[in-house]
PDB file of C-alpha atoms in Angstrom:
ATOM      1  CA  UNK I   1       0.000   0.000   0.000  1.00  0.00           C
ATOM      2  CA  UNK I   2       1.232   3.449  -0.925  1.00  0.00           C
ATOM      3  CA  UNK I   3       1.410   5.559   2.221  1.00  0.00           C
ATOM      4  CA  UNK I   4       2.708   8.854   3.515  1.00  0.00           C
ATOM      5  CA  UNK I   5       2.707   9.450   7.257  1.00  0.00           C
ATOM      6  CA  UNK I   6       3.599  12.814   8.756  1.00  0.00           C
ATOM      7  CA  UNK I   7       4.841  13.357  12.275  1.00  0.00           C
ATOM      8  CA  UNK I   8       6.457  16.044  14.380  1.00  0.00           C
ATOM      9  CA  UNK I   9       3.612  18.474  14.757  1.00  0.00           C
ATOM     10  CA  UNK I  10       2.687  20.049  18.053  1.00  0.00           C
ATOM     11  CA  UNK I  11       2.492  23.228  20.068  1.00  0.00           C
ATOM     12  CA  UNK I  12       5.369  25.692  19.698  1.00  0.00           C
ATOM     13  CA  UNK I  13       5.862  29.236  20.890  1.00  0.00           C
ATOM     14  CA  UNK I  14       6.131  32.132  18.452  1.00  0.00           C
ATOM     15  CA  UNK I  15       9.693  32.415  17.233  1.00  0.00           C
ATOM     16  CA  UNK I  16      10.338  28.753  17.861  1.00  0.00           C
ATOM     17  CA  UNK I  17      11.308  25.926  15.556  1.00  0.00           C
ATOM     18  CA  UNK I  18       9.890  22.558  14.649  1.00  0.00           C
ATOM     19  CA  UNK I  19      10.860  19.765  12.284  1.00  0.00           C
ATOM     20  CA  UNK I  20       8.205  17.756  10.529  1.00  0.00           C
ATOM     21  CA  UNK I  21       8.849  14.338   9.043  1.00  0.00           C
ATOM     22  CA  UNK I  22       7.024  12.415   6.370  1.00  0.00           C
ATOM     23  CA  UNK I  23       7.713   8.709   6.009  1.00  0.00           C
ATOM     24  CA  UNK I  24       6.929   7.101   2.689  1.00  0.00           C
ATOM     25  CA  UNK I  25       6.179   3.453   2.023  1.00  0.00           C
ATOM     26  CA  UNK I  26       4.855   1.287  -0.760  1.00  0.00           C
ATOM     27  CA  UNK I  27       6.492   3.132  -3.650  1.00  0.00           C
ATOM     28  CA  UNK I  28       9.851   4.145  -5.041  1.00  0.00           C
ATOM     29  CA  UNK I  29      10.359   7.283  -2.962  1.00  0.00           C
ATOM     30  CA  UNK I  30      13.552   8.305  -4.758  1.00  0.00           C
ATOM     31  CA  UNK I  31      11.680   8.523  -8.038  1.00  0.00           C
ATOM     32  CA  UNK I  32       9.317  11.327  -7.080  1.00  0.00           C
ATOM     33  CA  UNK I  33       9.377  15.020  -6.383  1.00  0.00           C
ATOM     34  CA  UNK I  34       7.691  15.712  -3.042  1.00  0.00           C
ATOM     35  CA  UNK I  35       5.663  18.642  -1.721  1.00  0.00           C
ATOM     36  CA  UNK I  36       4.553  20.178   1.542  1.00  0.00           C
ATOM     37  CA  UNK I  37       1.111  21.795   1.601  1.00  0.00           C
ATOM     38  CA  UNK I  38      -0.650  23.344   4.577  1.00  0.00           C
ATOM     39  CA  UNK I  39      -4.212  24.162   5.502  1.00  0.00           C
ATOM     40  CA  UNK I  40      -5.326  26.591   8.147  1.00  0.00           C
ATOM     41  CA  UNK I  41      -8.346  25.056   9.907  1.00  0.00           C
ATOM     42  CA  UNK I  42     -11.480  25.942   7.994  1.00  0.00           C
ATOM     43  CA  UNK I  43      -9.519  27.495   5.145  1.00  0.00           C
ATOM     44  CA  UNK I  44      -8.059  26.446   1.817  1.00  0.00           C
ATOM     45  CA  UNK I  45      -4.893  24.694   0.727  1.00  0.00           C
ATOM     46  CA  UNK I  46      -1.564  26.483   0.410  1.00  0.00           C
ATOM     47  CA  UNK I  47       1.485  25.048  -1.315  1.00  0.00           C
ATOM     48  CA  UNK I  48       4.682  25.599   0.632  1.00  0.00           C
ATOM     49  CA  UNK I  49       7.593  23.859  -1.009  1.00  0.00           C
ATOM     50  CA  UNK I  50       8.727  21.069  -3.267  1.00  0.00           C
ATOM     51  CA  UNK I  51      11.957  19.132  -3.587  1.00  0.00           C
ATOM     52  CA  UNK I  52      13.274  17.145  -6.507  1.00  0.00           C
ATOM     53  CA  UNK I  53      14.023  13.431  -6.537  1.00  0.00           C
ATOM     54  CA  UNK I  54      17.627  13.710  -5.439  1.00  0.00           C
ATOM     55  CA  UNK I  55      17.123  16.491  -2.937  1.00  0.00           C
ATOM     56  CA  UNK I  56      19.396  18.924  -4.720  1.00  0.00           C
ATOM     57  CA  UNK I  57      16.695  21.287  -5.917  1.00  0.00           C
ATOM     58  CA  UNK I  58      13.833  22.932  -4.078  1.00  0.00           C
ATOM     59  CA  UNK I  59      11.415  25.838  -4.358  1.00  0.00           C
ATOM     60  CA  UNK I  60       9.398  27.742  -1.766  1.00  0.00           C
ATOM     61  CA  UNK I  61       6.348  29.918  -1.436  1.00  0.00           C
ATOM     62  CA  UNK I  62       7.163  33.517  -0.520  1.00  0.00           C
ATOM     63  CA  UNK I  63       5.338  33.073   2.794  1.00  0.00           C
ATOM     64  CA  UNK I  64       7.963  30.593   4.041  1.00  0.00           C
ATOM     65  CA  UNK I  65      11.026  31.452   1.977  1.00  0.00           C
ATOM     66  CA  UNK I  66      14.019  31.835   4.289  1.00  0.00           C
ATOM     67  CA  UNK I  67      12.207  30.363   7.293  1.00  0.00           C
ATOM     68  CA  UNK I  68      11.315  26.852   6.162  1.00  0.00           C
ATOM     69  CA  UNK I  69      13.687  24.323   4.635  1.00  0.00           C
ATOM     70  CA  UNK I  70      12.783  21.101   2.899  1.00  0.00           C
ATOM     71  CA  UNK I  71      15.055  18.097   2.721  1.00  0.00           C
ATOM     72  CA  UNK I  72      14.883  14.366   2.149  1.00  0.00           C
ATOM     73  CA  UNK I  73      16.734  11.199   2.997  1.00  0.00           C
ATOM     74  CA  UNK I  74      16.085   8.736   0.214  1.00  0.00           C
ATOM     75  CA  UNK I  75      17.867   5.944   2.085  1.00  0.00           C
ATOM     76  CA  UNK I  76      15.281   6.281   4.847  1.00  0.00           C
ATOM     77  CA  UNK I  77      12.339   7.115   2.570  1.00  0.00           C
ATOM     78  CA  UNK I  78      11.782  10.292   4.536  1.00  0.00           C
ATOM     79  CA  UNK I  79      10.912  13.877   3.729  1.00  0.00           C
ATOM     80  CA  UNK I  80      11.476  16.694   6.192  1.00  0.00           C
ATOM     81  CA  UNK I  81      10.334  20.251   6.757  1.00  0.00           C
ATOM     82  CA  UNK I  82      12.452  22.365   9.081  1.00  0.00           C
ATOM     83  CA  UNK I  83      10.374  25.327  10.255  1.00  0.00           C
ATOM     84  CA  UNK I  84      12.013  28.305  11.954  1.00  0.00           C
ATOM     85  CA  UNK I  85      10.873  31.700  13.232  1.00  0.00           C
ATOM     86  CA  UNK I  86       7.370  30.338  13.549  1.00  0.00           C
ATOM     87  CA  UNK I  87       4.460  32.764  13.693  1.00  0.00           C
ATOM     88  CA  UNK I  88       0.861  32.443  14.741  1.00  0.00           C
ATOM     89  CA  UNK I  89      -0.204  32.415  11.107  1.00  0.00           C
ATOM     90  CA  UNK I  90       1.846  29.253  10.553  1.00  0.00           C
ATOM     91  CA  UNK I  91      -0.748  27.406  12.627  1.00  0.00           C
ATOM     92  CA  UNK I  92      -2.165  24.790  10.269  1.00  0.00           C
ATOM     93  CA  UNK I  93      -2.389  21.154   9.312  1.00  0.00           C
ATOM     94  CA  UNK I  94       0.702  20.264   7.314  1.00  0.00           C
ATOM     95  CA  UNK I  95       0.506  17.641   4.582  1.00  0.00           C
ATOM     96  CA  UNK I  96       3.240  15.992   2.585  1.00  0.00           C
ATOM     97  CA  UNK I  97       2.253  14.926  -0.902  1.00  0.00           C
ATOM     98  CA  UNK I  98       3.799  12.959  -3.746  1.00  0.00           C
ATOM     99  CA  UNK I  99       4.187  14.591  -7.123  1.00  0.00           C
ATOM    100  CA  UNK I 100       2.835  12.399  -9.887  1.00  0.00           C
ATOM    101  CA  UNK I 101       5.521  13.339 -12.373  1.00  0.00           C
ATOM    102  CA  UNK I 102       4.058  16.811 -12.797  1.00  0.00           C
ATOM    103  CA  UNK I 103       0.493  15.482 -13.104  1.00  0.00           C
ATOM    104  CA  UNK I 104      -0.814  16.648  -9.788  1.00  0.00           C
ATOM    105  CA  UNK I 105      -0.202  15.490  -6.237  1.00  0.00           C
ATOM    106  CA  UNK I 106      -1.500  11.960  -6.265  1.00  0.00           C
ATOM    107  CA  UNK I 107      -0.691  10.678  -2.774  1.00  0.00           C
ATOM    108  CA  UNK I 108      -1.215  12.672   0.407  1.00  0.00           C
ATOM    109  CA  UNK I 109      -0.416  12.011   4.026  1.00  0.00           C
ATOM    110  CA  UNK I 110      -3.018  12.329   6.752  1.00  0.00           C
ATOM    111  CA  UNK I 111      -1.470  15.553   7.991  1.00  0.00           C
ATOM    112  CA  UNK I 112       0.144  16.749  11.182  1.00  0.00           C
ATOM    113  CA  UNK I 113      -1.071  19.751  13.153  1.00  0.00           C
ATOM    114  CA  UNK I 114       1.202  22.626  14.072  1.00  0.00           C
ATOM    115  CA  UNK I 115      -0.026  25.195  16.568  1.00  0.00           C
ATOM    116  CA  UNK I 116       2.015  28.329  17.161  1.00  0.00           C
ATOM    117  CA  UNK I 117       0.917  29.997  20.361  1.00  0.00           C
ATOM    118  CA  UNK I 118       2.288  31.336  23.610  1.00  0.00           C
TER     119      UNK I 118
ATOM    120  CA  UNK E   1       1.965  34.535  -9.011  1.00  0.00           C
ATOM    121  CA  UNK E   2      -0.970  32.954 -10.802  1.00  0.00           C
ATOM    122  CA  UNK E   3      -4.224  33.590  -8.954  1.00  0.00           C
ATOM    123  CA  UNK E   4      -6.909  30.936  -9.074  1.00  0.00           C
ATOM    124  CA  UNK E   5     -10.572  31.713  -8.522  1.00  0.00           C
ATOM    125  CA  UNK E   6     -13.518  29.338  -8.261  1.00  0.00           C
ATOM    126  CA  UNK E   7     -17.227  29.757  -8.538  1.00  0.00           C
ATOM    127  CA  UNK E   8     -19.471  29.249  -6.831  1.00  0.00           C
ATOM    128  CA  UNK E   9     -17.893  29.203  -3.382  1.00  0.00           C
ATOM    129  CA  UNK E  10     -20.591  26.791  -2.295  1.00  0.00           C
ATOM    130  CA  UNK E  11     -23.594  25.050  -3.755  1.00  0.00           C
ATOM    131  CA  UNK E  12     -26.428  22.858  -2.616  1.00  0.00           C
ATOM    132  CA  UNK E  13     -27.635  20.065  -4.842  1.00  0.00           C
ATOM    133  CA  UNK E  14     -29.700  16.913  -4.714  1.00  0.00           C
ATOM    134  CA  UNK E  15     -28.563  13.369  -5.334  1.00  0.00           C
ATOM    135  CA  UNK E  16     -28.685  12.795  -9.069  1.00  0.00           C
ATOM    136  CA  UNK E  17     -28.171  16.433  -9.985  1.00  0.00           C
ATOM    137  CA  UNK E  18     -25.574  17.572 -12.482  1.00  0.00           C
ATOM    138  CA  UNK E  19     -23.060  19.824 -10.729  1.00  0.00           C
ATOM    139  CA  UNK E  20     -20.642  22.206 -12.402  1.00  0.00           C
ATOM    140  CA  UNK E  21     -17.774  24.058 -10.744  1.00  0.00           C
ATOM    141  CA  UNK E  22     -15.741  26.687 -12.558  1.00  0.00           C
ATOM    142  CA  UNK E  23     -12.091  27.566 -12.028  1.00  0.00           C
ATOM    143  CA  UNK E  24     -10.336  30.528 -13.601  1.00  0.00           C
ATOM    144  CA  UNK E  25      -6.630  31.324 -13.737  1.00  0.00           C
ATOM    145  CA  UNK E  26      -5.296  34.888 -13.783  1.00  0.00           C
ATOM    146  CA  UNK E  27      -3.190  34.027 -16.835  1.00  0.00           C
ATOM    147  CA  UNK E  28      -3.003  31.196 -19.286  1.00  0.00           C
ATOM    148  CA  UNK E  29      -1.902  27.890 -17.783  1.00  0.00           C
ATOM    149  CA  UNK E  30      -2.462  25.775 -20.893  1.00  0.00           C
ATOM    150  CA  UNK E  31      -3.891  22.542 -19.479  1.00  0.00           C
ATOM    151  CA  UNK E  32      -1.816  22.451 -16.294  1.00  0.00           C
ATOM    152  CA  UNK E  33      -4.841  22.282 -14.059  1.00  0.00           C
ATOM    153  CA  UNK E  34      -5.657  19.694 -11.422  1.00  0.00           C
ATOM    154  CA  UNK E  35      -8.773  19.075  -9.355  1.00  0.00           C
ATOM    155  CA  UNK E  36      -8.889  17.729  -5.811  1.00  0.00           C
ATOM    156  CA  UNK E  37     -11.699  16.560  -3.555  1.00  0.00           C
ATOM    157  CA  UNK E  38     -11.447  17.018   0.195  1.00  0.00           C
ATOM    158  CA  UNK E  39     -13.864  15.585   2.704  1.00  0.00           C
ATOM    159  CA  UNK E  40     -14.036  16.988   6.249  1.00  0.00           C
ATOM    160  CA  UNK E  41     -11.104  15.904   8.374  1.00  0.00           C
ATOM    161  CA  UNK E  42      -9.433  14.116   5.475  1.00  0.00           C
ATOM    162  CA  UNK E  43      -6.538  14.837   3.161  1.00  0.00           C
ATOM    163  CA  UNK E  44      -7.233  16.040  -0.360  1.00  0.00           C
ATOM    164  CA  UNK E  45      -7.605  13.457  -3.091  1.00  0.00           C
ATOM    165  CA  UNK E  46      -6.535  13.972  -6.691  1.00  0.00           C
ATOM    166  CA  UNK E  47      -9.489  13.629  -9.036  1.00  0.00           C
ATOM    167  CA  UNK E  48      -8.334  15.034 -12.358  1.00  0.00           C
ATOM    168  CA  UNK E  49      -4.986  16.149 -13.736  1.00  0.00           C
ATOM    169  CA  UNK E  50      -4.016  17.852 -16.943  1.00  0.00           C
ATOM    170  CA  UNK E  51      -7.428  19.530 -16.992  1.00  0.00           C
ATOM    171  CA  UNK E  52      -9.299  16.439 -18.162  1.00  0.00           C
ATOM    172  CA  UNK E  53      -7.508  13.187 -17.309  1.00  0.00           C
ATOM    173  CA  UNK E  54      -9.278  11.142 -14.686  1.00  0.00           C
ATOM    174  CA  UNK E  55      -7.029   9.852 -11.926  1.00  0.00           C
ATOM    175  CA  UNK E  56      -7.066   6.077 -11.584  1.00  0.00           C
ATOM    176  CA  UNK E  57      -9.958   4.853  -9.481  1.00  0.00           C
ATOM    177  CA  UNK E  58     -12.019   8.030  -9.732  1.00  0.00           C
ATOM    178  CA  UNK E  59     -15.616   7.427 -10.884  1.00  0.00           C
ATOM    179  CA  UNK E  60     -16.422   8.377 -14.445  1.00  0.00           C
ATOM    180  CA  UNK E  61     -19.173  10.746 -13.327  1.00  0.00           C
ATOM    181  CA  UNK E  62     -16.370  13.258 -12.738  1.00  0.00           C
ATOM    182  CA  UNK E  63     -15.173  15.079 -15.834  1.00  0.00           C
ATOM    183  CA  UNK E  64     -12.873  18.014 -16.356  1.00  0.00           C
ATOM    184  CA  UNK E  65     -12.567  20.360 -19.268  1.00  0.00           C
ATOM    185  CA  UNK E  66     -10.991  23.622 -20.339  1.00  0.00           C
ATOM    186  CA  UNK E  67      -7.691  25.146 -21.293  1.00  0.00           C
ATOM    187  CA  UNK E  68      -5.961  28.486 -21.065  1.00  0.00           C
ATOM    188  CA  UNK E  69      -7.664  30.340 -18.243  1.00  0.00           C
ATOM    189  CA  UNK E  70     -11.091  28.724 -17.905  1.00  0.00           C
ATOM    190  CA  UNK E  71     -11.769  25.264 -16.562  1.00  0.00           C
ATOM    191  CA  UNK E  72     -14.741  23.230 -15.418  1.00  0.00           C
ATOM    192  CA  UNK E  73     -15.288  20.253 -13.149  1.00  0.00           C
ATOM    193  CA  UNK E  74     -18.567  18.461 -13.711  1.00  0.00           C
ATOM    194  CA  UNK E  75     -20.216  15.767 -11.645  1.00  0.00           C
ATOM    195  CA  UNK E  76     -22.767  14.224 -13.994  1.00  0.00           C
ATOM    196  CA  UNK E  77     -24.971  12.686 -11.305  1.00  0.00           C
ATOM    197  CA  UNK E  78     -24.210  13.754  -7.759  1.00  0.00           C
ATOM    198  CA  UNK E  79     -23.907  10.981  -5.207  1.00  0.00           C
ATOM    199  CA  UNK E  80     -24.015  11.380  -1.442  1.00  0.00           C
ATOM    200  CA  UNK E  81     -20.344  10.421  -1.199  1.00  0.00           C
ATOM    201  CA  UNK E  82     -19.452  13.400  -3.404  1.00  0.00           C
ATOM    202  CA  UNK E  83     -20.306  15.878  -0.670  1.00  0.00           C
ATOM    203  CA  UNK E  84     -16.991  17.604  -0.162  1.00  0.00           C
ATOM    204  CA  UNK E  85     -14.946  20.666  -0.963  1.00  0.00           C
ATOM    205  CA  UNK E  86     -13.359  20.783  -4.406  1.00  0.00           C
ATOM    206  CA  UNK E  87     -10.152  22.666  -5.181  1.00  0.00           C
ATOM    207  CA  UNK E  88      -8.494  23.469  -8.457  1.00  0.00           C
ATOM    208  CA  UNK E  89      -4.712  23.874  -8.584  1.00  0.00           C
ATOM    209  CA  UNK E  90      -2.408  25.129 -11.298  1.00  0.00           C
ATOM    210  CA  UNK E  91       0.845  23.348 -11.996  1.00  0.00           C
ATOM    211  CA  UNK E  92       2.002  25.617 -14.796  1.00  0.00           C
ATOM    212  CA  UNK E  93       4.430  27.705 -12.784  1.00  0.00           C
ATOM    213  CA  UNK E  94       5.782  28.286  -9.324  1.00  0.00           C
ATOM    214  CA  UNK E  95       4.474  29.021  -6.840  1.00  0.00           C
ATOM    215  CA  UNK E  96       1.863  26.332  -7.258  1.00  0.00           C
ATOM    216  CA  UNK E  97      -1.473  27.819  -6.321  1.00  0.00           C
ATOM    217  CA  UNK E  98      -4.878  26.487  -5.355  1.00  0.00           C
ATOM    218  CA  UNK E  99      -8.286  27.958  -5.834  1.00  0.00           C
ATOM    219  CA  UNK E 100     -10.251  28.893  -2.701  1.00  0.00           C
ATOM    220  CA  UNK E 101     -12.481  25.848  -2.953  1.00  0.00           C
ATOM    221  CA  UNK E 102     -16.110  25.049  -3.699  1.00  0.00           C
ATOM    222  CA  UNK E 103     -18.140  23.269  -1.054  1.00  0.00           C
ATOM    223  CA  UNK E 104     -20.839  20.929  -2.310  1.00  0.00           C
ATOM    224  CA  UNK E 105     -23.559  19.944   0.124  1.00  0.00           C
ATOM    225  CA  UNK E 106     -27.005  18.383  -0.018  1.00  0.00           C
ATOM    226  CA  UNK E 107     -30.049  20.476  -0.704  1.00  0.00           C
TER     227      UNK E 107
END
């Protein structure tokens, strides 16, 4: 079964840091670009970042550029999102998603919740 | 950035109704348009990619059309399990952007 499972969410104070993980199984992880997408409760979806198959290339939304950093460990089938200088408006459910060779995001994790509050 | 808009923002329909959702891009995105379905408390699910290609396993009552700036998602005969929020997303250029969503509920 093709699965993505996020972890690492939780409560963090403004200005703090958090690292999310996304573990992949059931498919050739190294063969896919991967994305992080977030959703503020009750609101829409917002793309954050993507990373290429090898991990050497990534892009970011302006809202997280310079604060968030995406990486991957293909040997461990894991994707990461390092989040720094967190703000209240970063509070959201964070999803990792598999890129279907530039035909949409075809596999999504169940999400992990990040709450930024003092 | 390419802005995506959707209309309507919500709609109420009956089982068996034909439902149409429109998505518009702020500039031409060719056919780089994907549709997702999201049920409450669940992750989004890819329905259609490349404007009109049905993702594997998605019922054929879902169809997508359009190119350039104007796109449509149609549910030919609404089923109760289709009650959800639908998002369009452009994959033409970075940053990838989603529409604000259209919520479909039962009349």
